[in-house]
PDB file of C-alpha atoms in Angstrom:
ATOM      1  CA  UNK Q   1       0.000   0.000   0.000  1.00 44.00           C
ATOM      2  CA  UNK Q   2       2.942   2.119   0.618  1.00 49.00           C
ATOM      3  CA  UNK Q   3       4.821   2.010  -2.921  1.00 63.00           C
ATOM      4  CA  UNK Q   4       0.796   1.936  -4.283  1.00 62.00           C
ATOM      5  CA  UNK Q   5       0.499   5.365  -2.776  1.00 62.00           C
ATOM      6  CA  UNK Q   6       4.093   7.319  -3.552  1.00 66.00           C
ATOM      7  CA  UNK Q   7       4.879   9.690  -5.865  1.00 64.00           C
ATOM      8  CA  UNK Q   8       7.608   9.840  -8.589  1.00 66.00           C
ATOM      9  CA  UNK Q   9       8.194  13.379  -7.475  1.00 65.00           C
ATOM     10  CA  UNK Q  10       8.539  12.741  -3.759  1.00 73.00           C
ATOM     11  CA  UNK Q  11      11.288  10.727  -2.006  1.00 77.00           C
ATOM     12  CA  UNK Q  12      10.194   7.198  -0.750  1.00 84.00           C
ATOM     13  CA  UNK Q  13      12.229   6.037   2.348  1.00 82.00           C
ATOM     14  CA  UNK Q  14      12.855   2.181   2.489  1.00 83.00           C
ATOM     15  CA  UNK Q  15      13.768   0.741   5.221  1.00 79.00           C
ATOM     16  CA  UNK Q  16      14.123  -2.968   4.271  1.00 75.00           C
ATOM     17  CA  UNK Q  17      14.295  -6.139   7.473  1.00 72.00           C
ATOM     18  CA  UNK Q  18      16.985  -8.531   7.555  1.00 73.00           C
ATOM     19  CA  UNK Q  19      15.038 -10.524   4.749  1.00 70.00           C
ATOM     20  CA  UNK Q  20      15.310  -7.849   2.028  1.00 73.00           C
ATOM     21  CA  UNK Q  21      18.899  -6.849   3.189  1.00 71.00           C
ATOM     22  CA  UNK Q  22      20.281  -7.991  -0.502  1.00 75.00           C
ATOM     23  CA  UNK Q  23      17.359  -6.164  -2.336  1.00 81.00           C
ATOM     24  CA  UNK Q  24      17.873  -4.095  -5.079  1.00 85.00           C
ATOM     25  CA  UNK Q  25      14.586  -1.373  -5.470  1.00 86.00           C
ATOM     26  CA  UNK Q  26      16.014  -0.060  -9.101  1.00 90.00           C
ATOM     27  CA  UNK Q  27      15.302  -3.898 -10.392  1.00 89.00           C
ATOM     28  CA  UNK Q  28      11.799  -3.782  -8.516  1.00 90.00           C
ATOM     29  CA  UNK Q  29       8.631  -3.121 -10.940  1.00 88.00           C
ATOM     30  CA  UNK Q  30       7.205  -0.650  -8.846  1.00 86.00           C
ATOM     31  CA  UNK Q  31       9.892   1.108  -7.172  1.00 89.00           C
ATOM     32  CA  UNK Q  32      11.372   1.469 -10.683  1.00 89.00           C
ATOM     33  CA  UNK Q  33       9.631   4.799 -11.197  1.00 91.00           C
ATOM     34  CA  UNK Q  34      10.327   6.258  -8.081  1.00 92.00           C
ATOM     35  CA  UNK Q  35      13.133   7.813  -5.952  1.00 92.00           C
ATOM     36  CA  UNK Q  36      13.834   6.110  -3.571  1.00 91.00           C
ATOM     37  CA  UNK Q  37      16.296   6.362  -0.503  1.00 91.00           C
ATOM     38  CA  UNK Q  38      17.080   2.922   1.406  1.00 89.00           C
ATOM     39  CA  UNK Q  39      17.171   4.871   4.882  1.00 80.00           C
ATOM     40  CA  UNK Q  40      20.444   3.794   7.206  1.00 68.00           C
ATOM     41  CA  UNK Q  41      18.194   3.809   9.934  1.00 55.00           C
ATOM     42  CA  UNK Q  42      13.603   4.287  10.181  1.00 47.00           C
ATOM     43  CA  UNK Q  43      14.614   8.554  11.208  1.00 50.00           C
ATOM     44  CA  UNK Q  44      16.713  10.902   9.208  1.00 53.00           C
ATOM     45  CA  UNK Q  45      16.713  13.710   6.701  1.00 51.00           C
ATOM     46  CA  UNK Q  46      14.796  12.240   3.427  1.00 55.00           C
ATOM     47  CA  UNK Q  47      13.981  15.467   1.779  1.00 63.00           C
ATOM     48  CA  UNK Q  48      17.709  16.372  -0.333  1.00 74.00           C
ATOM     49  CA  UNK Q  49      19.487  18.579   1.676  1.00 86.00           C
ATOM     50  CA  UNK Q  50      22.611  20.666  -0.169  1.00 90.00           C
ATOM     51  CA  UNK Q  51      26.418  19.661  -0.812  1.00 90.00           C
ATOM     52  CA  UNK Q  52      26.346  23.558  -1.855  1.00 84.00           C
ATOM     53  CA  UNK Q  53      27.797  24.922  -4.891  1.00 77.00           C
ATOM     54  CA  UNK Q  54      31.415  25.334  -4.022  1.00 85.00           C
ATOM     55  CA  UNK Q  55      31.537  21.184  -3.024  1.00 93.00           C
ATOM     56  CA  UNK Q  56      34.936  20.167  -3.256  1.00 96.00           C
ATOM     57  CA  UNK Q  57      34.976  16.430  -5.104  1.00 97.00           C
ATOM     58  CA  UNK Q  58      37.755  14.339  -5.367  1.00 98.00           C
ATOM     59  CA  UNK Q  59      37.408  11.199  -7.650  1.00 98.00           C
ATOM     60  CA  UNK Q  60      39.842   8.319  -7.352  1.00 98.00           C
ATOM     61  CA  UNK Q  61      40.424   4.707  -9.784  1.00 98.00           C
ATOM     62  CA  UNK Q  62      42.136   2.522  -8.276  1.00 97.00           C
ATOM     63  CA  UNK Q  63      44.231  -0.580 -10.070  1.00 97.00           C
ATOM     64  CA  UNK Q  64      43.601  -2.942 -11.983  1.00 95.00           C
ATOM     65  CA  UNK Q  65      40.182  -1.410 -13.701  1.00 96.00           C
ATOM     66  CA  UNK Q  66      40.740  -0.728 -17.404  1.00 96.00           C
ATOM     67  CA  UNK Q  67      38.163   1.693 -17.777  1.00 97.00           C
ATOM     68  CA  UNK Q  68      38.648   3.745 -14.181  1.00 97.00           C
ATOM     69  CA  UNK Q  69      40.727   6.484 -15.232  1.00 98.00           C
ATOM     70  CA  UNK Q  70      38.762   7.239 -18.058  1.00 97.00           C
ATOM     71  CA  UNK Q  71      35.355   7.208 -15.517  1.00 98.00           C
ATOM     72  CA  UNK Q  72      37.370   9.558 -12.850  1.00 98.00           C
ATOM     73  CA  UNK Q  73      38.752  12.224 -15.520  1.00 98.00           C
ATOM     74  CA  UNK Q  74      35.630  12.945 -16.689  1.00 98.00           C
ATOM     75  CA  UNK Q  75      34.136  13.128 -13.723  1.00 98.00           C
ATOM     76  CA  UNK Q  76      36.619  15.803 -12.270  1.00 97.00           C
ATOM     77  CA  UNK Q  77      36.372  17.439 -15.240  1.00 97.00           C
ATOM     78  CA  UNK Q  78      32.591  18.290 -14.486  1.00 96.00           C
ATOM     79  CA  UNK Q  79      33.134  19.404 -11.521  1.00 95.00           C
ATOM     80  CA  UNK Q  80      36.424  20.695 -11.955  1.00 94.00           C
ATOM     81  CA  UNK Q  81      37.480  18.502  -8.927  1.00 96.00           C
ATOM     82  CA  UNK Q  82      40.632  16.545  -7.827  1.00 97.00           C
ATOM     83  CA  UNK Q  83      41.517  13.242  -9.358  1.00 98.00           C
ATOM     84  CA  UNK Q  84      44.354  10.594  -8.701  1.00 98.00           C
ATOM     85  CA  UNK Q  85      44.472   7.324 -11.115  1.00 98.00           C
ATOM     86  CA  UNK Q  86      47.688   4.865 -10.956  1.00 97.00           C
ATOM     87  CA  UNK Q  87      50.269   5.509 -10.162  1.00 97.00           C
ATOM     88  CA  UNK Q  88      49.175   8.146  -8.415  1.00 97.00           C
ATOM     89  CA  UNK Q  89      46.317   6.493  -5.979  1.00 98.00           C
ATOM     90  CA  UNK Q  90      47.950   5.392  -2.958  1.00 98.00           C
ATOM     91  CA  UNK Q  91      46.316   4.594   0.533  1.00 98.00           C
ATOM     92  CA  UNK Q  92      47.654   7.957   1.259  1.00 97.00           C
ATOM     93  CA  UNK Q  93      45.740  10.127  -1.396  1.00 97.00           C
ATOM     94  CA  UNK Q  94      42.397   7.855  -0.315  1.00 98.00           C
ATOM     95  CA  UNK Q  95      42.690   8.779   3.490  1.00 97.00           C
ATOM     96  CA  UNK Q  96      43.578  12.542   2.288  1.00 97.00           C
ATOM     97  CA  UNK Q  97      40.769  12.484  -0.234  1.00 97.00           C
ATOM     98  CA  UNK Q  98      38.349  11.406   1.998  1.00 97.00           C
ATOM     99  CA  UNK Q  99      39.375  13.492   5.501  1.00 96.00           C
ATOM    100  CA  UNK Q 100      39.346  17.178   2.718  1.00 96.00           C
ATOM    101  CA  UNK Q 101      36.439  16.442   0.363  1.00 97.00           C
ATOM    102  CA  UNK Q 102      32.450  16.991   0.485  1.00 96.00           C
ATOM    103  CA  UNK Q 103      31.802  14.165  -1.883  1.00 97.00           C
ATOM    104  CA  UNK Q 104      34.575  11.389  -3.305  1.00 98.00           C
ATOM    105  CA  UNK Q 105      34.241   9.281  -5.766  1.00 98.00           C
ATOM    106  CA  UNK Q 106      35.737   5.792  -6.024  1.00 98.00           C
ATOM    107  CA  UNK Q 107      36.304   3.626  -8.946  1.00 97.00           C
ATOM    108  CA  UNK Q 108      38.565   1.079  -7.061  1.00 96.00           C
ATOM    109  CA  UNK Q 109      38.144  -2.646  -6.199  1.00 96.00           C
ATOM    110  CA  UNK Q 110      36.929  -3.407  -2.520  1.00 95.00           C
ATOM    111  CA  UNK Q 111      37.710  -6.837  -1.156  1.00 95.00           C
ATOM    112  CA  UNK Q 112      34.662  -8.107   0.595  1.00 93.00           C
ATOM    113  CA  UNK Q 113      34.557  -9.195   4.289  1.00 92.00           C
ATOM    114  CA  UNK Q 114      31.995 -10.997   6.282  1.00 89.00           C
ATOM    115  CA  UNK Q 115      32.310  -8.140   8.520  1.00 92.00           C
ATOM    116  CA  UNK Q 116      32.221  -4.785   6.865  1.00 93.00           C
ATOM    117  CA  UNK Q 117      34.104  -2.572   8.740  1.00 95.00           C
ATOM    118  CA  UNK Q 118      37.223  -5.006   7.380  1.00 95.00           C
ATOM    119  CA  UNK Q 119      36.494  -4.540   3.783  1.00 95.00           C
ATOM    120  CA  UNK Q 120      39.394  -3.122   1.827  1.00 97.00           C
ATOM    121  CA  UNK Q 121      39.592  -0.170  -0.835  1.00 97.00           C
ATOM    122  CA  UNK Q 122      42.345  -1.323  -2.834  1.00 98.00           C
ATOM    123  CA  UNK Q 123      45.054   1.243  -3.847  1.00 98.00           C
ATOM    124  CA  UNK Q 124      48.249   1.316  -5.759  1.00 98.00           C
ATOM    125  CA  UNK Q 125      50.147   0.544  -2.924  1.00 97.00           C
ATOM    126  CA  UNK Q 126      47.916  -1.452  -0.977  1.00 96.00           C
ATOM    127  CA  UNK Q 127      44.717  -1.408   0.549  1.00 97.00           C
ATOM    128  CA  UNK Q 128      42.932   0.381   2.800  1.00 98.00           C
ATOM    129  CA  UNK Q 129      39.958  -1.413   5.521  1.00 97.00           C
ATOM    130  CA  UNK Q 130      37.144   0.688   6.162  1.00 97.00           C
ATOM    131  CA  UNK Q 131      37.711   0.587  10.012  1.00 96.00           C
ATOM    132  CA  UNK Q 132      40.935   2.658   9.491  1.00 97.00           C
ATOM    133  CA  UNK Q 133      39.025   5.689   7.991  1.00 96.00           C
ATOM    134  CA  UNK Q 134      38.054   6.195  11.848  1.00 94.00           C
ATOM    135  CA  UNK Q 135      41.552   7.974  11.567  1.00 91.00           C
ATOM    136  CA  UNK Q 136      40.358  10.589   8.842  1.00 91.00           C
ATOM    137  CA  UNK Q 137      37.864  12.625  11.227  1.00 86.00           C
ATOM    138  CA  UNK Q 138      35.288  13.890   9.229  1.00 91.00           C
ATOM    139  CA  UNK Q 139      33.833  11.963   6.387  1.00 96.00           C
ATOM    140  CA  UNK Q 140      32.542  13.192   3.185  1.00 97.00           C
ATOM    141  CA  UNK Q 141      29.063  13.774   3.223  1.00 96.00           C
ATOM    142  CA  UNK Q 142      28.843  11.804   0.035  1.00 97.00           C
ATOM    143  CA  UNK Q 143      30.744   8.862  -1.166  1.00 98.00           C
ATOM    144  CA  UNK Q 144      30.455   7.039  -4.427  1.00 98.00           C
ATOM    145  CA  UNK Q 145      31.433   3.297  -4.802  1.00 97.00           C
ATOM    146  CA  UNK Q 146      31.686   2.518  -8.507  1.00 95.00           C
ATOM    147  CA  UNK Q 147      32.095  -0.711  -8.549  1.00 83.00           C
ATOM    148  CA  UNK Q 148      32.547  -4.173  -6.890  1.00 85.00           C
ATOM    149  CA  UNK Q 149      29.177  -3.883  -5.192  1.00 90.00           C
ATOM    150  CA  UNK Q 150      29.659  -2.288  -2.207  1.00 93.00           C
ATOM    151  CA  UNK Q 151      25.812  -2.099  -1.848  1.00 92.00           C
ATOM    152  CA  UNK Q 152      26.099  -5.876  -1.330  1.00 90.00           C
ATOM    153  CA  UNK Q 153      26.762  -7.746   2.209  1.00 85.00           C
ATOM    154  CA  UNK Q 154      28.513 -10.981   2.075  1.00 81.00           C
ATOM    155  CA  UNK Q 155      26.585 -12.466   5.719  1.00 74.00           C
ATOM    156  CA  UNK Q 156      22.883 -13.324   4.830  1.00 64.00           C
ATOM    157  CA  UNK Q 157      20.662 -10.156   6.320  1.00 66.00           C
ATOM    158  CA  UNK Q 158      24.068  -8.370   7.277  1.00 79.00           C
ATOM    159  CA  UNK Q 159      25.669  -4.859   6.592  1.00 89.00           C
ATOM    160  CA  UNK Q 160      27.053  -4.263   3.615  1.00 92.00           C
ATOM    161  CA  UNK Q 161      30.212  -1.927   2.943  1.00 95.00           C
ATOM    162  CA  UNK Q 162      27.772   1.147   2.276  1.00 95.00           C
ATOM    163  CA  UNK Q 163      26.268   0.725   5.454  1.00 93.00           C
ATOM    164  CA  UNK Q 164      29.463   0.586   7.332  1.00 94.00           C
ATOM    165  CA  UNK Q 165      30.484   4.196   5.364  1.00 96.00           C
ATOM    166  CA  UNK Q 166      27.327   5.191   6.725  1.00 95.00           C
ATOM    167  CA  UNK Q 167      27.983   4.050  10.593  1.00 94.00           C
ATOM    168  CA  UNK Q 168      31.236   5.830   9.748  1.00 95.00           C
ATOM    169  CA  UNK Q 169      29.763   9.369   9.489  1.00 94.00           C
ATOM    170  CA  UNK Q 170      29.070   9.531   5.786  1.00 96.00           C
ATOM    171  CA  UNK Q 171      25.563  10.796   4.985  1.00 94.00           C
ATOM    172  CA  UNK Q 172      24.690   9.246   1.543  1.00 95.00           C
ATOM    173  CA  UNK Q 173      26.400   6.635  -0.110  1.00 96.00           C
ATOM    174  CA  UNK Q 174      25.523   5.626  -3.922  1.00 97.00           C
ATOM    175  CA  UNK Q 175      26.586   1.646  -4.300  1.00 96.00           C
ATOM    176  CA  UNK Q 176      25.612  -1.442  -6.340  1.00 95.00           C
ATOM    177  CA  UNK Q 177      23.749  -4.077  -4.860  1.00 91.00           C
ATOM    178  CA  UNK Q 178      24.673  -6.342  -7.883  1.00 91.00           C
ATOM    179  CA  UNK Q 179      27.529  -6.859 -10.197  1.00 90.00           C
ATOM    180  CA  UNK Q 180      28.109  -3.861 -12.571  1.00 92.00           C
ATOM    181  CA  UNK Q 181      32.111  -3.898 -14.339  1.00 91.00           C
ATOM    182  CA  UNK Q 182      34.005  -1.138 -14.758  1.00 93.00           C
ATOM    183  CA  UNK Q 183      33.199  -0.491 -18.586  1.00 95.00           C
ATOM    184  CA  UNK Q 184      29.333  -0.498 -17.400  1.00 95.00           C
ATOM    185  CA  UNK Q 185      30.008   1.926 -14.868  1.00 96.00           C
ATOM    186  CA  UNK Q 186      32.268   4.078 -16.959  1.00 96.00           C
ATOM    187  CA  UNK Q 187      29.479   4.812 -19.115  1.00 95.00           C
ATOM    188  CA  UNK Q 188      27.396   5.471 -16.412  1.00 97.00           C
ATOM    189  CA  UNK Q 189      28.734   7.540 -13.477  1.00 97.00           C
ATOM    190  CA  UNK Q 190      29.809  10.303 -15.547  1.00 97.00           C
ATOM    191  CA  UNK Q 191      26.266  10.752 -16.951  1.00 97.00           C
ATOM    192  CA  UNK Q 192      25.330  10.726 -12.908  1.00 97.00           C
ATOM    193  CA  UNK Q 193      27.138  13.743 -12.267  1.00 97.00           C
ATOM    194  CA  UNK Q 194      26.083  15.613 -14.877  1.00 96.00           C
ATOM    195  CA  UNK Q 195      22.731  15.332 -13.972  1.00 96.00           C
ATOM    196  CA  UNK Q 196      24.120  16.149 -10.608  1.00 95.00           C
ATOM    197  CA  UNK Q 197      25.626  19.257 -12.240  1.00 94.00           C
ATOM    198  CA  UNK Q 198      21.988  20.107 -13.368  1.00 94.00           C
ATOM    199  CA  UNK Q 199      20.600  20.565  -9.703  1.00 93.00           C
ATOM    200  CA  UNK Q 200      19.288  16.657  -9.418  1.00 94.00           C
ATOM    201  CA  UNK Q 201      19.476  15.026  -6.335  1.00 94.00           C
ATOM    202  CA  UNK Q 202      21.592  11.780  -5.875  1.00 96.00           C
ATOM    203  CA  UNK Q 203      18.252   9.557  -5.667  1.00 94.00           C
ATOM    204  CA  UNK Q 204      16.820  11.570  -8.285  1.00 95.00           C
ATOM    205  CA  UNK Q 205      19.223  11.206 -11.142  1.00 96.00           C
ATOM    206  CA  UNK Q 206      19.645   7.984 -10.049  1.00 96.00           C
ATOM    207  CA  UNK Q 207      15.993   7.305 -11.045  1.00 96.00           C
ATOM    208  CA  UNK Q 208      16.345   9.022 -14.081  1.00 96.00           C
ATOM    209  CA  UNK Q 209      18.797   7.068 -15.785  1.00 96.00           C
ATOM    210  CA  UNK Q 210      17.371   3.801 -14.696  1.00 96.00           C
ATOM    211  CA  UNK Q 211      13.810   4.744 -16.553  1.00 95.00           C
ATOM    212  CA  UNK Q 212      16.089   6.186 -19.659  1.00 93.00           C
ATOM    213  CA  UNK Q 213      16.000   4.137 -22.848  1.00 88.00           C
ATOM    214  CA  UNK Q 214      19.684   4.204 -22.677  1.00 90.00           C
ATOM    215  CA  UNK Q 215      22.201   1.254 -22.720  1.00 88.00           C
ATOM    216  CA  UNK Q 216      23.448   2.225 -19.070  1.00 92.00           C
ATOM    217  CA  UNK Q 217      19.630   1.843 -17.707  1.00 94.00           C
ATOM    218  CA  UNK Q 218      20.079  -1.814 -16.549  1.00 94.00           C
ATOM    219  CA  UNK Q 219      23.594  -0.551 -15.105  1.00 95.00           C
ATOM    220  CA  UNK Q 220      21.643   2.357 -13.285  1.00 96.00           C
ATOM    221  CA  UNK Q 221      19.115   0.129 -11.564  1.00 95.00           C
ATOM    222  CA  UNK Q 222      21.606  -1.885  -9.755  1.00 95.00           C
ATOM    223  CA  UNK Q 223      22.983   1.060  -7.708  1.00 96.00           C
ATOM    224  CA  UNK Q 224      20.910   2.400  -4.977  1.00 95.00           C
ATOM    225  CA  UNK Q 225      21.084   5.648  -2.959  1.00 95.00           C
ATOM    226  CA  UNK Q 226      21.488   4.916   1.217  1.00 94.00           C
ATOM    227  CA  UNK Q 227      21.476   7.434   4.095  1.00 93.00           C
ATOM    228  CA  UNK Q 228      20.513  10.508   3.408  1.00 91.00           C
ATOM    229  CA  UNK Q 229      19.721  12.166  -0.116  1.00 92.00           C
ATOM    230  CA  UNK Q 230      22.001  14.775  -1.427  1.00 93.00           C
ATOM    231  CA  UNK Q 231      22.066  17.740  -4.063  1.00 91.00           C
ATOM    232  CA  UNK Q 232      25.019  19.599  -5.433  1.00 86.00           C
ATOM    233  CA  UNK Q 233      23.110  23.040  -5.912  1.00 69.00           C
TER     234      UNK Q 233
END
């Protein structure tokens, strides 16, 4: 009755049990059409609040990704924001990335764990666990996973990495629940943050190019927007 009665123009917080921990609303029929926002807890801020124009974004590829530099350039050229590819995205341009930025983006493997908080961000050098970005102090307020579906928890009905970004003081993460490779997602996030660029909100864009008779559609409705939603304008 809930998804019978929401809008497309209005935000619908999800809040999915234990049971629908691994489900992905861009792939369900009728939360296709709709933004929605899979809540990191049942209270918090669902109507888009503001990055604010002068956002500082930093976008990062890590190794090993043939089409990650290409994603991250173009990003940071949108935004005219910071980028490090290989060899220049070490643990040590992550941690700084992520303790100066407003938003990152991350086009870098992660190394699943059972428990989340031990997932790694793989760099040049090495990798980084999620548990160490304790360290950084204050998080983004929005953090993109590209790839390796970081919307996706190993444990049946557990956290996922996304969730653990989110326990870490992030306020909206964009992740994929399922499998989406690098060339899909090259061909997909920079068309994100354009429509970023044109004042939609993370959930809202998000939406858009899943309903879009484009070839990154099917790419589009595997991500899904948790925490809080977020605009750039």
């Amino acid at each position: 009755p809930l998804v019978k009665d929401a809008h497309p123009s209005r935000p619908l917080a999800l809040v999915p049990g234990r049971s629908l921990a691994g489900l992905c609303p861009g792939l369900v029929p009728s939360l296709r059409d709709l933004v929605v926002v899979r809540a990191g807890s049942t209270i918090g801020p669902f109507i888009a609040t503001s990055l604010g124009s002068a956002a500082k974004i930093s976008c990062i590829a890590g190794p090993s990704l043939e089409h990650a530099e290409t994603e991250v350039r173009a990003i940071a050229a949108l935004h005219r924001g910071d980028v490090a590819a290989p060899p220049d995205s070490s643990a040590s341009r992550l941690l700084d990335a992520l303790g100066n930025s407003d938003a990152v983006h991350l086009a870098m493997h992660l190394r699943h764990r059972d428990n989340p908080m031990f997932t790694e961000l793989v760099c040049i050098d090495g990798a980084v666990r999620l548990h160490e970005l304790q360290a950084v102090g204050a998080m983004p307020r929005l953090v993109i996973l590209a790839v390796c579906e970081g919307g996706r928890a190993l444990a049946a009905g557990g956290a996922a990495p996304a969730d653990a970004l989110l326990a870490l003081g992030v306020e909206c993460v964009v992740s994929s629940v399922l499998d989406v490779d690098d060339g899909a997602s090259a061909g997909l996030m920079p068309a994100l943050h354009a429509s970023l660029r044109r004042g939609a909100s993370v959930a809202a864009a998000l939406r858009d190019l899943r309903c879009a008779d484009e070839p990154s559609a099917l790419a589009a409705a595997c991500f899904d927007t948790r925490g809080a939603d977020l605009h750039l304008a």
